[in-house]
């Protein structure tokens, strides 16, 4: 595998961001509880900023969660199998609606791990946004 100094520089910078992003997000959320103390209700520009700060806060929170997951250690990796109770399991851990999972998309070019979660559809469990992928025998991991 080729080493990329640039990739590791970017990773190092990204790993520093989540705590700061979460801090700003919490400030925005807390300020929203008493928004009338901070924004002029009669000033459209102030209300515009309020809305944009709120939107930016939500995006920062989402980005922080994505980065935290991206750099988390793999806790479990193996193949998903159907149990006799109709649920799936990964190395003895039962998976159910809402269970986060990453699967190895071997048909992708190039192959890659894809983060998603499991939901119940039409009498069976499926991967969200990847319903065509069968769970039984799927190479998967959890972080």
C-alpha atoms as an extended CHARMM CRD file, in Angstrom:
* protein
*
       143  EXT
         1         1  UNK       CA              0.0000000000        0.0000000000        0.0000000000  PROA      1               0.0000000000
         2         2  UNK       CA              1.4090000000        3.4030000000       -0.9130000000  PROA      2               0.0000000000
         3         3  UNK       CA              1.9900000000        5.9430000000        1.8500000000  PROA      3               0.0000000000
         4         4  UNK       CA              0.4230000000        9.3550000000        1.4400000000  PROA      4               0.0000000000
         5         5  UNK       CA              1.8550000000       12.0850000000        3.6330000000  PROA      5               0.0000000000
         6         6  UNK       CA             -0.9450000000       14.4230000000        2.5480000000  PROA      6               0.0000000000
         7         7  UNK       CA             -3.6090000000       11.8790000000        3.5910000000  PROA      7               0.0000000000
         8         8  UNK       CA             -2.0920000000       11.6090000000        7.0730000000  PROA      8               0.0000000000
         9         9  UNK       CA             -1.7760000000       15.3830000000        7.3830000000  PROA      9               0.0000000000
        10        10  UNK       CA             -5.4550000000       15.7730000000        6.5270000000  PROA      10              0.0000000000
        11        11  UNK       CA             -6.3870000000       12.9620000000        8.9230000000  PROA      11              0.0000000000
        12        12  UNK       CA             -4.4400000000       14.6040000000       11.7510000000  PROA      12              0.0000000000
        13        13  UNK       CA             -6.2390000000       17.9010000000       11.1640000000  PROA      13              0.0000000000
        14        14  UNK       CA             -9.6420000000       16.2190000000       10.9190000000  PROA      14              0.0000000000
        15        15  UNK       CA             -9.0730000000       14.3010000000       14.1620000000  PROA      15              0.0000000000
        16        16  UNK       CA             -8.6550000000       17.6200000000       15.9860000000  PROA      16              0.0000000000
        17        17  UNK       CA            -11.9770000000       19.0590000000       14.7730000000  PROA      17              0.0000000000
        18        18  UNK       CA            -14.7490000000       17.0650000000       16.5360000000  PROA      18              0.0000000000
        19        19  UNK       CA            -14.2500000000       18.4390000000       20.0740000000  PROA      19              0.0000000000
        20        20  UNK       CA            -14.2900000000       22.0410000000       18.8120000000  PROA      20              0.0000000000
        21        21  UNK       CA            -17.2710000000       21.3990000000       16.5430000000  PROA      21              0.0000000000
        22        22  UNK       CA            -19.2190000000       19.7690000000       19.3720000000  PROA      22              0.0000000000
        23        23  UNK       CA            -18.3920000000       22.7010000000       21.6560000000  PROA      23              0.0000000000
        24        24  UNK       CA            -19.7120000000       25.2600000000       19.1470000000  PROA      24              0.0000000000
        25        25  UNK       CA            -22.7760000000       23.1000000000       18.4710000000  PROA      25              0.0000000000
        26        26  UNK       CA            -23.6040000000       23.0100000000       22.2010000000  PROA      26              0.0000000000
        27        27  UNK       CA            -23.1790000000       26.7860000000       22.4540000000  PROA      27              0.0000000000
        28        28  UNK       CA            -25.6200000000       27.3110000000       19.5790000000  PROA      28              0.0000000000
        29        29  UNK       CA            -28.1420000000       24.8620000000       21.0600000000  PROA      29              0.0000000000
        30        30  UNK       CA            -27.8830000000       26.4480000000       24.5210000000  PROA      30              0.0000000000
        31        31  UNK       CA            -28.2510000000       29.9440000000       23.1020000000  PROA      31              0.0000000000
        32        32  UNK       CA            -31.3660000000       28.8320000000       21.2140000000  PROA      32              0.0000000000
        33        33  UNK       CA            -33.0750000000       28.0840000000       24.5480000000  PROA      33              0.0000000000
        34        34  UNK       CA            -32.9580000000       31.8460000000       25.3080000000  PROA      34              0.0000000000
        35        35  UNK       CA            -32.7270000000       33.1540000000       21.7640000000  PROA      35              0.0000000000
        36        36  UNK       CA            -34.6580000000       36.3510000000       22.5200000000  PROA      36              0.0000000000
        37        37  UNK       CA            -31.8350000000       37.4050000000       24.8890000000  PROA      37              0.0000000000
        38        38  UNK       CA            -29.3340000000       37.1770000000       22.0470000000  PROA      38              0.0000000000
        39        39  UNK       CA            -31.1920000000       38.1050000000       18.8640000000  PROA      39              0.0000000000
        40        40  UNK       CA            -33.4640000000       41.0140000000       18.0210000000  PROA      40              0.0000000000
        41        41  UNK       CA            -36.8300000000       39.5160000000       17.0950000000  PROA      41              0.0000000000
        42        42  UNK       CA            -37.5920000000       42.5490000000       14.8930000000  PROA      42              0.0000000000
        43        43  UNK       CA            -34.3390000000       42.4830000000       12.9440000000  PROA      43              0.0000000000
        44        44  UNK       CA            -34.5620000000       40.2320000000        9.8730000000  PROA      44              0.0000000000
        45        45  UNK       CA            -30.7610000000       40.1290000000        9.6060000000  PROA      45              0.0000000000
        46        46  UNK       CA            -30.4620000000       38.9440000000       13.1980000000  PROA      46              0.0000000000
        47        47  UNK       CA            -33.0910000000       36.2660000000       12.5960000000  PROA      47              0.0000000000
        48        48  UNK       CA            -31.2680000000       35.2490000000        9.4310000000  PROA      48              0.0000000000
        49        49  UNK       CA            -28.0370000000       34.7810000000       11.4310000000  PROA      49              0.0000000000
        50        50  UNK       CA            -29.9280000000       32.8390000000       14.0630000000  PROA      50              0.0000000000
        51        51  UNK       CA            -31.2210000000       30.4470000000       11.4150000000  PROA      51              0.0000000000
        52        52  UNK       CA            -27.8430000000       30.1150000000        9.7250000000  PROA      52              0.0000000000
        53        53  UNK       CA            -26.0500000000       29.4920000000       13.0400000000  PROA      53              0.0000000000
        54        54  UNK       CA            -28.6170000000       26.8150000000       13.8800000000  PROA      54              0.0000000000
        55        55  UNK       CA            -28.1740000000       25.1750000000       10.4760000000  PROA      55              0.0000000000
        56        56  UNK       CA            -24.3710000000       25.3490000000       10.7560000000  PROA      56              0.0000000000
        57        57  UNK       CA            -24.5640000000       23.8440000000       14.2560000000  PROA      57              0.0000000000
        58        58  UNK       CA            -26.5700000000       20.8640000000       12.9980000000  PROA      58              0.0000000000
        59        59  UNK       CA            -24.0940000000       20.3340000000       10.1540000000  PROA      59              0.0000000000
        60        60  UNK       CA            -21.1550000000       20.5570000000       12.5790000000  PROA      60              0.0000000000
        61        61  UNK       CA            -22.7750000000       18.0060000000       14.8630000000  PROA      61              0.0000000000
        62        62  UNK       CA            -23.3040000000       15.6470000000       11.9250000000  PROA      62              0.0000000000
        63        63  UNK       CA            -19.7370000000       16.1770000000       10.6970000000  PROA      63              0.0000000000
        64        64  UNK       CA            -18.2980000000       15.5810000000       14.1740000000  PROA      64              0.0000000000
        65        65  UNK       CA            -20.1800000000       12.2750000000       14.4540000000  PROA      65              0.0000000000
        66        66  UNK       CA            -18.9610000000       11.1850000000       11.0030000000  PROA      66              0.0000000000
        67        67  UNK       CA            -15.3550000000       12.0150000000       11.8730000000  PROA      67              0.0000000000
        68        68  UNK       CA            -15.5510000000       10.2630000000       15.2320000000  PROA      68              0.0000000000
        69        69  UNK       CA            -16.8630000000        7.1320000000       13.4860000000  PROA      69              0.0000000000
        70        70  UNK       CA            -14.2630000000        7.3690000000       10.7150000000  PROA      70              0.0000000000
        71        71  UNK       CA            -11.3750000000        7.2860000000       13.1710000000  PROA      71              0.0000000000
        72        72  UNK       CA            -12.8750000000        4.8880000000       15.7280000000  PROA      72              0.0000000000
        73        73  UNK       CA            -11.2470000000        1.5320000000       16.3090000000  PROA      73              0.0000000000
        74        74  UNK       CA            -12.9050000000       -1.5470000000       14.8420000000  PROA      74              0.0000000000
        75        75  UNK       CA            -14.5060000000       -3.4330000000       17.7410000000  PROA      75              0.0000000000
        76        76  UNK       CA            -15.7660000000       -6.4350000000       15.8200000000  PROA      76              0.0000000000
        77        77  UNK       CA            -15.3660000000       -7.8070000000       12.3010000000  PROA      77              0.0000000000
        78        78  UNK       CA            -16.6580000000      -10.9460000000       10.6510000000  PROA      78              0.0000000000
        79        79  UNK       CA            -19.6050000000      -12.2790000000        8.6920000000  PROA      79              0.0000000000
        80        80  UNK       CA            -23.2730000000      -11.6550000000        9.4080000000  PROA      80              0.0000000000
        81        81  UNK       CA            -25.4390000000      -14.7510000000        9.7550000000  PROA      81              0.0000000000
        82        82  UNK       CA            -29.1640000000      -15.3850000000       10.1010000000  PROA      82              0.0000000000
        83        83  UNK       CA            -30.1760000000      -16.8710000000       13.4450000000  PROA      83              0.0000000000
        84        84  UNK       CA            -33.0820000000      -19.2680000000       14.0200000000  PROA      84              0.0000000000
        85        85  UNK       CA            -35.1460000000      -16.4070000000       15.5340000000  PROA      85              0.0000000000
        86        86  UNK       CA            -35.0850000000      -14.5040000000       12.2120000000  PROA      86              0.0000000000
        87        87  UNK       CA            -32.5650000000      -11.9180000000       13.3680000000  PROA      87              0.0000000000
        88        88  UNK       CA            -29.0260000000      -11.5370000000       12.1880000000  PROA      88              0.0000000000
        89        89  UNK       CA            -25.8600000000      -11.6440000000       14.2580000000  PROA      89              0.0000000000
        90        90  UNK       CA            -22.2430000000      -10.6210000000       13.9060000000  PROA      90              0.0000000000
        91        91  UNK       CA            -19.9050000000      -12.7830000000       16.0000000000  PROA      91              0.0000000000
        92        92  UNK       CA            -22.6240000000      -13.5070000000       18.5540000000  PROA      92              0.0000000000
        93        93  UNK       CA            -23.9760000000       -9.9240000000       18.7400000000  PROA      93              0.0000000000
        94        94  UNK       CA            -27.5820000000       -9.7220000000       17.6140000000  PROA      94              0.0000000000
        95        95  UNK       CA            -28.3730000000       -7.0170000000       15.0790000000  PROA      95              0.0000000000
        96        96  UNK       CA            -31.7720000000       -5.3200000000       15.0150000000  PROA      96              0.0000000000
        97        97  UNK       CA            -33.4300000000       -2.1670000000       13.6720000000  PROA      97              0.0000000000
        98        98  UNK       CA            -31.1530000000        0.7970000000       14.2090000000  PROA      98              0.0000000000
        99        99  UNK       CA            -27.9820000000       -1.2600000000       14.6510000000  PROA      99              0.0000000000
       100       100  UNK       CA            -25.0560000000        0.6120000000       13.0960000000  PROA      100             0.0000000000
       101       101  UNK       CA            -22.8640000000       -1.4790000000       10.8370000000  PROA      101             0.0000000000
       102       102  UNK       CA            -20.2190000000       -1.0930000000        8.1690000000  PROA      102             0.0000000000
       103       103  UNK       CA            -20.1250000000       -3.5750000000        5.3130000000  PROA      103             0.0000000000
       104       104  UNK       CA            -17.4640000000       -4.3510000000        2.7740000000  PROA      104             0.0000000000
       105       105  UNK       CA            -18.8250000000       -3.3360000000       -0.6290000000  PROA      105             0.0000000000
       106       106  UNK       CA            -16.7920000000       -5.7260000000       -2.7650000000  PROA      106             0.0000000000
       107       107  UNK       CA            -18.7080000000       -4.8230000000       -5.9380000000  PROA      107             0.0000000000
       108       108  UNK       CA            -17.7370000000       -1.1590000000       -5.6190000000  PROA      108             0.0000000000
       109       109  UNK       CA            -14.8520000000        0.1220000000       -7.7020000000  PROA      109             0.0000000000
       110       110  UNK       CA            -12.6510000000        0.2600000000       -5.7410000000  PROA      110             0.0000000000
       111       111  UNK       CA            -13.9790000000       -1.9510000000       -2.9090000000  PROA      111             0.0000000000
       112       112  UNK       CA            -14.6530000000       -0.0010000000        0.3000000000  PROA      112             0.0000000000
       113       113  UNK       CA            -16.2570000000       -0.1060000000        3.7240000000  PROA      113             0.0000000000
       114       114  UNK       CA            -19.6840000000        1.5470000000        3.7590000000  PROA      114             0.0000000000
       115       115  UNK       CA            -21.2490000000        2.8870000000        6.9640000000  PROA      115             0.0000000000
       116       116  UNK       CA            -24.9890000000        2.3480000000        7.3580000000  PROA      116             0.0000000000
       117       117  UNK       CA            -27.4420000000        0.7570000000        9.7760000000  PROA      117             0.0000000000
       118       118  UNK       CA            -30.0230000000       -2.0020000000        9.7500000000  PROA      118             0.0000000000
       119       119  UNK       CA            -33.7910000000       -1.5810000000        9.5000000000  PROA      119             0.0000000000
       120       120  UNK       CA            -36.7010000000       -3.9940000000        9.0980000000  PROA      120             0.0000000000
       121       121  UNK       CA            -38.2960000000       -3.8960000000        5.6180000000  PROA      121             0.0000000000
       122       122  UNK       CA            -40.9150000000       -6.1690000000        4.1160000000  PROA      122             0.0000000000
       123       123  UNK       CA            -40.5030000000       -8.9570000000        6.6540000000  PROA      123             0.0000000000
       124       124  UNK       CA            -36.6930000000       -9.0220000000        6.7140000000  PROA      124             0.0000000000
       125       125  UNK       CA            -33.7940000000       -6.9000000000        7.8770000000  PROA      125             0.0000000000
       126       126  UNK       CA            -31.9210000000       -4.8100000000        5.3190000000  PROA      126             0.0000000000
       127       127  UNK       CA            -29.1960000000       -2.1980000000        5.1260000000  PROA      127             0.0000000000
       128       128  UNK       CA            -30.4780000000        1.3620000000        4.8930000000  PROA      128             0.0000000000
       129       129  UNK       CA            -29.8250000000        2.7660000000        1.3910000000  PROA      129             0.0000000000
       130       130  UNK       CA            -28.4960000000       -0.6470000000        0.3270000000  PROA      130             0.0000000000
       131       131  UNK       CA            -31.5830000000       -2.8760000000        0.4390000000  PROA      131             0.0000000000
       132       132  UNK       CA            -30.2810000000       -4.9940000000       -2.4520000000  PROA      132             0.0000000000
       133       133  UNK       CA            -27.3550000000       -6.2280000000       -0.3230000000  PROA      133             0.0000000000
       134       134  UNK       CA            -28.2030000000       -9.4800000000        1.4520000000  PROA      134             0.0000000000
       135       135  UNK       CA            -27.1740000000       -9.6720000000        5.0960000000  PROA      135             0.0000000000
       136       136  UNK       CA            -26.6100000000      -13.4130000000        5.3900000000  PROA      136             0.0000000000
       137       137  UNK       CA            -22.8730000000      -14.0280000000        4.8790000000  PROA      137             0.0000000000
       138       138  UNK       CA            -22.0690000000      -10.3370000000        4.4830000000  PROA      138             0.0000000000
       139       139  UNK       CA            -18.5560000000       -9.2630000000        5.5550000000  PROA      139             0.0000000000
       140       140  UNK       CA            -19.2150000000       -6.5480000000        8.1400000000  PROA      140             0.0000000000
       141       141  UNK       CA            -17.7270000000       -4.7060000000       11.0760000000  PROA      141             0.0000000000
       142       142  UNK       CA            -18.7020000000       -2.4870000000       13.9830000000  PROA      142             0.0000000000
       143       143  UNK       CA            -16.7680000000        0.4190000000       15.3720000000  PROA      143             0.0000000000
